[in-house]
PDB file of N, CA and C in Angstrom:
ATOM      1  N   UNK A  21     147.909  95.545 215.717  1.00  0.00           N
ATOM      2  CA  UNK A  21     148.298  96.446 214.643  1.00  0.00           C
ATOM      3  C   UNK A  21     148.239  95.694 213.316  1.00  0.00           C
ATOM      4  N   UNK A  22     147.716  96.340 212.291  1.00  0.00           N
ATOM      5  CA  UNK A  22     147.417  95.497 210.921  1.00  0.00           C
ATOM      6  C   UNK A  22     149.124  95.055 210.897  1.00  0.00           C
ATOM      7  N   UNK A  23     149.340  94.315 209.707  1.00  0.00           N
ATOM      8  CA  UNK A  23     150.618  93.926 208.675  1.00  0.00           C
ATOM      9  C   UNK A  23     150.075  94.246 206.922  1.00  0.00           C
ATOM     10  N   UNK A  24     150.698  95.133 206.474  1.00  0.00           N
ATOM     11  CA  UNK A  24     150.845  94.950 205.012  1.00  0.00           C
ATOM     12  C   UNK A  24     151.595  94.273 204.628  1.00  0.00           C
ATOM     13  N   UNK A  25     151.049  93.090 203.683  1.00  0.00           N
ATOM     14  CA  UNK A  25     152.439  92.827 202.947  1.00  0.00           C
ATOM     15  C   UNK A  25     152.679  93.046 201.340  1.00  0.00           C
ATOM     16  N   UNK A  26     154.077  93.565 201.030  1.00  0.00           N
ATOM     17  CA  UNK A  26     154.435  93.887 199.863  1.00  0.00           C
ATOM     18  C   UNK A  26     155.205  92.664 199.529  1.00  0.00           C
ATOM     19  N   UNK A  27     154.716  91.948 198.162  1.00  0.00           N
ATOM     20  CA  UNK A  27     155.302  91.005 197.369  1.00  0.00           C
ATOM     21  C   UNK A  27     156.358  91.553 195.934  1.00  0.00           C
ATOM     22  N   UNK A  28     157.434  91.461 195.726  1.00  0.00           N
ATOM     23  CA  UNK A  28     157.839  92.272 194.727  1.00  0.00           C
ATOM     24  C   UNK A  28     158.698  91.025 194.183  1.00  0.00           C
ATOM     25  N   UNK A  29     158.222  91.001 192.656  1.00  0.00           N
ATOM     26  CA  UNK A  29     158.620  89.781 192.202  1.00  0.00           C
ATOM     27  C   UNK A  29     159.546  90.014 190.494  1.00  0.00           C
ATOM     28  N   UNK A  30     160.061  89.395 190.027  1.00  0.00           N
ATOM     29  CA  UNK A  30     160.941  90.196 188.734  1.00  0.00           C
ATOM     30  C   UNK A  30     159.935  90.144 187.870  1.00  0.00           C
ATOM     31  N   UNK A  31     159.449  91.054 186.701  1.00  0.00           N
ATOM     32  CA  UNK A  31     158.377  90.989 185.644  1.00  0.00           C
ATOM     33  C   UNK A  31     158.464  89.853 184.868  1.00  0.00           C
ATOM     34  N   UNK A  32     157.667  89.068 184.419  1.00  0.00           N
ATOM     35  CA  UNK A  32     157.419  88.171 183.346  1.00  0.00           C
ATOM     36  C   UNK A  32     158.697  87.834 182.651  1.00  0.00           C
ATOM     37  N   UNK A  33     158.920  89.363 181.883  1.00  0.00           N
ATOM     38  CA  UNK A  33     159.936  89.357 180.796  1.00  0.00           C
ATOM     39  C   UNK A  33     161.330  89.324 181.060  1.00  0.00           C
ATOM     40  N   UNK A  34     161.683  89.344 182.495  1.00  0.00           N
ATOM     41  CA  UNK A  34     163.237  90.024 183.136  1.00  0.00           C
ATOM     42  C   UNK A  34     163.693  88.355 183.139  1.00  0.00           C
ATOM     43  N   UNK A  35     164.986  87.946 183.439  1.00  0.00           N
ATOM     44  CA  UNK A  35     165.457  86.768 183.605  1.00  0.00           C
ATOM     45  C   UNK A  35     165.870  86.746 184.606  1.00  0.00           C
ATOM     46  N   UNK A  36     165.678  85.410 185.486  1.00  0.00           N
ATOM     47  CA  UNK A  36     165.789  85.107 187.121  1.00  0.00           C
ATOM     48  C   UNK A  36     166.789  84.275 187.465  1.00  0.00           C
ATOM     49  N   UNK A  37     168.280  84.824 187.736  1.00  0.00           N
ATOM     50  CA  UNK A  37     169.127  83.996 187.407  1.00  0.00           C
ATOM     51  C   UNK A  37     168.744  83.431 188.740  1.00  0.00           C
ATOM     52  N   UNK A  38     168.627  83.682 189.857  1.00  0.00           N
ATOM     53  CA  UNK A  38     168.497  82.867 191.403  1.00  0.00           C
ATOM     54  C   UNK A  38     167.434  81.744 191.330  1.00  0.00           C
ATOM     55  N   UNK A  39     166.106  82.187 190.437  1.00  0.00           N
ATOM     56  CA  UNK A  39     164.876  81.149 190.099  1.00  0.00           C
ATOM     57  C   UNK A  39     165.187  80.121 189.452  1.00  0.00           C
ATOM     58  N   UNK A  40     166.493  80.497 188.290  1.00  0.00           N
ATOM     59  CA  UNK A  40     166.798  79.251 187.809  1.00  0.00           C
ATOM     60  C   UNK A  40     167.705  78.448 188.329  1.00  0.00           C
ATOM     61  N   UNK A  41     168.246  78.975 189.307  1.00  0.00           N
ATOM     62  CA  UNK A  41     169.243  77.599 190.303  1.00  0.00           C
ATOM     63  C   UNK A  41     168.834  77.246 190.983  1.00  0.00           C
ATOM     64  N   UNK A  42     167.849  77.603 191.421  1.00  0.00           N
ATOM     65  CA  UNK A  42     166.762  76.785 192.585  1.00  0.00           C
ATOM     66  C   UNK A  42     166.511  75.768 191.201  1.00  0.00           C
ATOM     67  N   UNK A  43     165.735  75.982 190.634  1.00  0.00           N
ATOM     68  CA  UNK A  43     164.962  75.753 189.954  1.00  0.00           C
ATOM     69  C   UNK A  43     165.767  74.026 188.953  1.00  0.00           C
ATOM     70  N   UNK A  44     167.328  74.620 188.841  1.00  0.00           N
ATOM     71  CA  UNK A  44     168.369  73.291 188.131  1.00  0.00           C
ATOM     72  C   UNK A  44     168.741  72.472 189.659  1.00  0.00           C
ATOM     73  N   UNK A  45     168.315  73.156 190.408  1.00  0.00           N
ATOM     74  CA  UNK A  45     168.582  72.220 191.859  1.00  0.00           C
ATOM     75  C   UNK A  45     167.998  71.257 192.421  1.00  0.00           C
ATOM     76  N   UNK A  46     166.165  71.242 192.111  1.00  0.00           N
ATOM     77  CA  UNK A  46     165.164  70.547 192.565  1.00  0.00           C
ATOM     78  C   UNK A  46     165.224  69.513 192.028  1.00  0.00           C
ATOM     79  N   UNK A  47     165.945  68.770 190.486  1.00  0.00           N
ATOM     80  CA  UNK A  47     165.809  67.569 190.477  1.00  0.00           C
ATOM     81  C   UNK A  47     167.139  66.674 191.404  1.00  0.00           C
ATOM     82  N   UNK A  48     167.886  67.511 191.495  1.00  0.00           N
ATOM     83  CA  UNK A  48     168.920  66.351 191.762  1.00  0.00           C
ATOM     84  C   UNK A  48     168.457  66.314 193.784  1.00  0.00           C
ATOM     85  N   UNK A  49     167.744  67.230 193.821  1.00  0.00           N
ATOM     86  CA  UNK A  49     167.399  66.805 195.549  1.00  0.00           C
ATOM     87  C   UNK A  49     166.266  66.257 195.722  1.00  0.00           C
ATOM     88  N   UNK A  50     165.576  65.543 194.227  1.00  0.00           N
ATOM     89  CA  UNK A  50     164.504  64.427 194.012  1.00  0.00           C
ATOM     90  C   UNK A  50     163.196  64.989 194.378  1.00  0.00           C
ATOM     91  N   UNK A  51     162.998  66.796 194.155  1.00  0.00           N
ATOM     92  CA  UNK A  51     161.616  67.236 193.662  1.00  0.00           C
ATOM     93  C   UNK A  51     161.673  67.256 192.360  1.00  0.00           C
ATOM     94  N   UNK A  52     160.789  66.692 191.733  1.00  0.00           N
ATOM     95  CA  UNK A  52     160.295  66.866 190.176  1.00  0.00           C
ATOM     96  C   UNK A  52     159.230  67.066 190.155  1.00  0.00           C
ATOM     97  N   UNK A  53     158.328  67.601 190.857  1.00  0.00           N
ATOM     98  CA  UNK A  53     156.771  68.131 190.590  1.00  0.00           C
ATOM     99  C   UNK A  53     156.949  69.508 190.523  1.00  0.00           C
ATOM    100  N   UNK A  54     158.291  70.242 190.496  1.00  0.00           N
ATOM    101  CA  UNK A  54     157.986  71.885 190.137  1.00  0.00           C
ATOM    102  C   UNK A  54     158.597  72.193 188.744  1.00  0.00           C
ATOM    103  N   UNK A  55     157.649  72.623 187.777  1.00  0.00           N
ATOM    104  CA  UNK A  55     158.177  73.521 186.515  1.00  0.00           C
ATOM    105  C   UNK A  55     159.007  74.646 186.683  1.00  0.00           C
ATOM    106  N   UNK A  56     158.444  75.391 187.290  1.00  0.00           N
ATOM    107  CA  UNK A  56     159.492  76.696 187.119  1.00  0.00           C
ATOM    108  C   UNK A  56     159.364  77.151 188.476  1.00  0.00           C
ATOM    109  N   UNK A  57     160.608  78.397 188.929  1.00  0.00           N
ATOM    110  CA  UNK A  57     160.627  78.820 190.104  1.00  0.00           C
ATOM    111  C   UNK A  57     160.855  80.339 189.789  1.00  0.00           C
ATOM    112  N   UNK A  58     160.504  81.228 190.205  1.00  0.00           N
ATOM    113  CA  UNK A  58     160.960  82.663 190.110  1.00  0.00           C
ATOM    114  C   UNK A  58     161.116  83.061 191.537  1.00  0.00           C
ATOM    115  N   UNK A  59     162.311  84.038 191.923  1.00  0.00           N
ATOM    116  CA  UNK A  59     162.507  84.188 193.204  1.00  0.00           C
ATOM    117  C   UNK A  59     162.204  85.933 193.518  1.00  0.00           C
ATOM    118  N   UNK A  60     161.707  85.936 194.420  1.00  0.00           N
ATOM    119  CA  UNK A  60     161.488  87.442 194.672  1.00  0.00           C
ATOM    120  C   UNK A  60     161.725  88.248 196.117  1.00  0.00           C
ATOM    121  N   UNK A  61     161.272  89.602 196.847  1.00  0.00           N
ATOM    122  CA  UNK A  61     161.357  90.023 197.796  1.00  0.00           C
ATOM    123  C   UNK A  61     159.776  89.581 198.429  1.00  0.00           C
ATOM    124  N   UNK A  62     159.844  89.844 200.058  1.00  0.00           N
ATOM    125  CA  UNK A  62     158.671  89.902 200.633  1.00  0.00           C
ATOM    126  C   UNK A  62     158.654  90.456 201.479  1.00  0.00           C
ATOM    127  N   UNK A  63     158.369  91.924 201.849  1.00  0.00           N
ATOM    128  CA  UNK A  63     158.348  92.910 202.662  1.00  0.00           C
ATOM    129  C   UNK A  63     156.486  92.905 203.776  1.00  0.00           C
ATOM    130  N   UNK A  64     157.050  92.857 205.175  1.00  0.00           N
ATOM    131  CA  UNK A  64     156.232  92.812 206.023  1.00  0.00           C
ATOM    132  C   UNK A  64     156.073  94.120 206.738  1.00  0.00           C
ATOM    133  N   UNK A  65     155.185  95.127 206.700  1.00  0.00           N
ATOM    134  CA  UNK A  65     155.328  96.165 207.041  1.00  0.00           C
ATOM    135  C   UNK A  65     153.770  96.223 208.420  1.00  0.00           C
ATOM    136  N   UNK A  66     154.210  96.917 209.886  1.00  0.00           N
ATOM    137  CA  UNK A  66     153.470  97.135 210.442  1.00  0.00           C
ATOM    138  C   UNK A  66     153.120  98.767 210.374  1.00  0.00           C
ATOM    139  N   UNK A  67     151.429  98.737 210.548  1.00  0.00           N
ATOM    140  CA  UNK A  67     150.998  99.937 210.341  1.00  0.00           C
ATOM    141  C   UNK A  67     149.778 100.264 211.581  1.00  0.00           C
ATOM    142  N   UNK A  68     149.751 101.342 211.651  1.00  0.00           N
ATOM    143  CA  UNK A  68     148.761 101.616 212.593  1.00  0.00           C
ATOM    144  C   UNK A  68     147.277 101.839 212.160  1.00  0.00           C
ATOM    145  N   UNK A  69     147.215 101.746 211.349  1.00  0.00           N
ATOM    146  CA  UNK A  69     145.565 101.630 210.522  1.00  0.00           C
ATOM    147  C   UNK A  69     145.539 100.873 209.280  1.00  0.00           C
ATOM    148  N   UNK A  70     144.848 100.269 208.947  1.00  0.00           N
ATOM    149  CA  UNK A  70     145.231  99.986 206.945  1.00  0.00           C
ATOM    150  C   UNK A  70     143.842 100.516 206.242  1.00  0.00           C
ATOM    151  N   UNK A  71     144.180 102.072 206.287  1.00  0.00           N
ATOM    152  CA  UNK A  71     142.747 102.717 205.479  1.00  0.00           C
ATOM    153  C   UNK A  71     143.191 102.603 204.417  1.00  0.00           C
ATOM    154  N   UNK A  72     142.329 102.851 203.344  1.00  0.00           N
ATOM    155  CA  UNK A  72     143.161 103.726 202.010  1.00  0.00           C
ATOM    156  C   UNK A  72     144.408 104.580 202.054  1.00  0.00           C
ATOM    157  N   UNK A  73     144.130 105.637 202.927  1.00  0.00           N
ATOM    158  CA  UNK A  73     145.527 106.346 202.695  1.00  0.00           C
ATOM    159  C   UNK A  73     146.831 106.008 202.929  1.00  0.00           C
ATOM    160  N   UNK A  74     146.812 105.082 204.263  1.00  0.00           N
ATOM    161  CA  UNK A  74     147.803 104.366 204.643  1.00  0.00           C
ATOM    162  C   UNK A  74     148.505 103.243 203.360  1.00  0.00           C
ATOM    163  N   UNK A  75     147.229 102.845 202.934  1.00  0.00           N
ATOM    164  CA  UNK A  75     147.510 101.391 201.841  1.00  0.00           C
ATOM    165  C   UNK A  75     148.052 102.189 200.470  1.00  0.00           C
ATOM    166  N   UNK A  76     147.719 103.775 200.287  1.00  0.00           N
ATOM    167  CA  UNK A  76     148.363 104.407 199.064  1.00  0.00           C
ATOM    168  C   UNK A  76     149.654 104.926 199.162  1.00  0.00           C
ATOM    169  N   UNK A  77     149.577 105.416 200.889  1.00  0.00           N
ATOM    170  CA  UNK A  77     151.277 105.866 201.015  1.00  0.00           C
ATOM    171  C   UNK A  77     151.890 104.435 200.904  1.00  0.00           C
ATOM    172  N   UNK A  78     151.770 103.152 201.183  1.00  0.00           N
ATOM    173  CA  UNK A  78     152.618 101.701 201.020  1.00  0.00           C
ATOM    174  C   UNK A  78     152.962 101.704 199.492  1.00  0.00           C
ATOM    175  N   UNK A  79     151.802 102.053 198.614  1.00  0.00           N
ATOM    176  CA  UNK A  79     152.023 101.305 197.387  1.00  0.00           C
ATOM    177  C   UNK A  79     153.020 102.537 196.661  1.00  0.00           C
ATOM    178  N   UNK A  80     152.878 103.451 197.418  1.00  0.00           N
ATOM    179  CA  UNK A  80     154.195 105.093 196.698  1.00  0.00           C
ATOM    180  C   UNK A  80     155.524 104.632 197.566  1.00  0.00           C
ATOM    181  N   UNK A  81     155.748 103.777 198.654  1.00  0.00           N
ATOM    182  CA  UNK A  81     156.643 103.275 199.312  1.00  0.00           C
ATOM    183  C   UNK A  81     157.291 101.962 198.777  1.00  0.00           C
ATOM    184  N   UNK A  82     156.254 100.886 197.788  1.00  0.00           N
ATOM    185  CA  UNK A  82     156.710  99.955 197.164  1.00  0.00           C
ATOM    186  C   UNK A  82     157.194 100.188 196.049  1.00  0.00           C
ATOM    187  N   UNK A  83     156.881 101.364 195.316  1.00  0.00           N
ATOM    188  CA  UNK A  83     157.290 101.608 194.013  1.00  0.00           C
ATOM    189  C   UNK A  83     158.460 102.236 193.984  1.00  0.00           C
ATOM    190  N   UNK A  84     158.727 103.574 194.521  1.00  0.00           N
ATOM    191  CA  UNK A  84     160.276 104.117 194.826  1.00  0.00           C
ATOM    192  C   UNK A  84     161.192 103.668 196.020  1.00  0.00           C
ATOM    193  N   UNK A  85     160.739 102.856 196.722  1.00  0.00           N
ATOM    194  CA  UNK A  85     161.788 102.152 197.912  1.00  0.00           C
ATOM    195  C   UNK A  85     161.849 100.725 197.411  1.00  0.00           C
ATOM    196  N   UNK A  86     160.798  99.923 197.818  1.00  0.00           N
ATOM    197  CA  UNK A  86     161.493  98.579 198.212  1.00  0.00           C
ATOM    198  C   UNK A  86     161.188  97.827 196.441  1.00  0.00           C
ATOM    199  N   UNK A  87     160.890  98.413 195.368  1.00  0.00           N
ATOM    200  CA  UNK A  87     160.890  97.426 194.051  1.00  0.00           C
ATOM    201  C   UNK A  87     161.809  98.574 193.244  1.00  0.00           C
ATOM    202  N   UNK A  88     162.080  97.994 191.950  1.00  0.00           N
ATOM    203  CA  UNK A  88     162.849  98.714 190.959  1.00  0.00           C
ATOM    204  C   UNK A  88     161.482  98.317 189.952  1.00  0.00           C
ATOM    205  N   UNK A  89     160.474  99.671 189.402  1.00  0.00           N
ATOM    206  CA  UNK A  89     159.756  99.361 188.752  1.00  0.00           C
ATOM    207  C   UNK A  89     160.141  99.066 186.953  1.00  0.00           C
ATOM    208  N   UNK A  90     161.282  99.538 187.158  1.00  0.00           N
ATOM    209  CA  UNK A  90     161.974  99.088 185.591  1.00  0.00           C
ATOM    210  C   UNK A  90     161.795  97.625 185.072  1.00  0.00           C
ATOM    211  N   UNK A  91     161.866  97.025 186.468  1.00  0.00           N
ATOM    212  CA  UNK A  91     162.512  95.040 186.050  1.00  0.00           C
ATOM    213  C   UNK A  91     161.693  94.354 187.384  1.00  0.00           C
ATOM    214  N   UNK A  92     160.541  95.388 188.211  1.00  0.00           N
ATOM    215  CA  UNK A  92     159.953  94.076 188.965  1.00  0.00           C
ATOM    216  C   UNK A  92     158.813  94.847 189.013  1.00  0.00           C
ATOM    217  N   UNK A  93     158.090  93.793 189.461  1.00  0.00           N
ATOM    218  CA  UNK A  93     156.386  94.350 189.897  1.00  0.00           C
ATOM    219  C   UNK A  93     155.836  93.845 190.956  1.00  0.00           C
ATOM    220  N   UNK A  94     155.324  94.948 191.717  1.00  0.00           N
ATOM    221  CA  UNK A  94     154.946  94.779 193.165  1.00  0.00           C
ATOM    222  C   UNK A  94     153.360  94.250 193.512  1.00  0.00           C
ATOM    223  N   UNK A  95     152.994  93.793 194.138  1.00  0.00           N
ATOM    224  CA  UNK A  95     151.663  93.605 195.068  1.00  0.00           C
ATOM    225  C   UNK A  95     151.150  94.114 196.583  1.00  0.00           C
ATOM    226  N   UNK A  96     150.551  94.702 196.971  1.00  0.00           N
ATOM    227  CA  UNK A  96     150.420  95.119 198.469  1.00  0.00           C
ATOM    228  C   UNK A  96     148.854  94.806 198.422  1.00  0.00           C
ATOM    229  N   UNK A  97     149.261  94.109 199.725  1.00  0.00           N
ATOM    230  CA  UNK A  97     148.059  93.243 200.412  1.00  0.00           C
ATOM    231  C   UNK A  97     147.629  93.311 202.007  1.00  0.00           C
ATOM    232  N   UNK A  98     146.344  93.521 202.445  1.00  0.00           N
ATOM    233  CA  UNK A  98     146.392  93.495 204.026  1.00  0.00           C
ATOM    234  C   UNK A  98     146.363  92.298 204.262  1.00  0.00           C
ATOM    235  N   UNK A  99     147.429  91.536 205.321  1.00  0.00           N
ATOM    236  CA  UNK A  99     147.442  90.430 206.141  1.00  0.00           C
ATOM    237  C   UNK A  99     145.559  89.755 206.617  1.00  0.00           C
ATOM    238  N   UNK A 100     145.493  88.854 206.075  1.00  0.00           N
ATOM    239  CA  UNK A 100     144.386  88.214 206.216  1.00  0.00           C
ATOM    240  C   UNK A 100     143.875  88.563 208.095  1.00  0.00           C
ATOM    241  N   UNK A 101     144.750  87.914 208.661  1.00  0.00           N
ATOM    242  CA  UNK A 101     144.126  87.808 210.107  1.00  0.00           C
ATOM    243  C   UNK A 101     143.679  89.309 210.496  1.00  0.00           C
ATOM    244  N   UNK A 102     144.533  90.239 209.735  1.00  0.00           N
ATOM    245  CA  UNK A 102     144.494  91.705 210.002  1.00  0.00           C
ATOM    246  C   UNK A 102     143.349  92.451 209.134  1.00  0.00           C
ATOM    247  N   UNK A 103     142.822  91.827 208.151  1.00  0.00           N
ATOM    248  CA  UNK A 103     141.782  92.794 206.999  1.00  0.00           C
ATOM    249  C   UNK A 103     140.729  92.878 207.946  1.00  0.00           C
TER     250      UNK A 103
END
């Protein structure tokens, strides 16, 4: 059975208070090769086909269910092993 996955991440402009405590955390646990961190959702959805229609009802399912399009922005993708 395919996997879609929906990535839903906070917009550019929104502020990430969880990204930035990861983010004030990584030096003192002695990573310093990351600039910035933004934290988001990652929704794994199984489907029984991944046509178009299926992949348009996901992206009308990512926008009024699993993101708040006010303050995040979504991605839907077919699972590589599955495209």
């Amino acid at each position: 059975m395919p996997r879609v996955i929906v990535d839903v991440m906070p917009k550019p402009e929104i502020l990430d208070p969880q990204g930035k405590a990861v983010h004030g955390a990584l030096p003192r646990l002695g990573f310093d090769a990351v600039t910035d961190v933004r934290q988001g959702k990652r929704f794994e959805l199984q489907v029984d086909v991944a046509d178009e229609a299926t992949l348009a009802e996901v992206h009308q399912l990512a926008e009024t269910l699993l993101s708040n399009p006010v303050i995040e922005d979504y991605a839907v993708r077919v699972d590589g092993a599955d495209a």
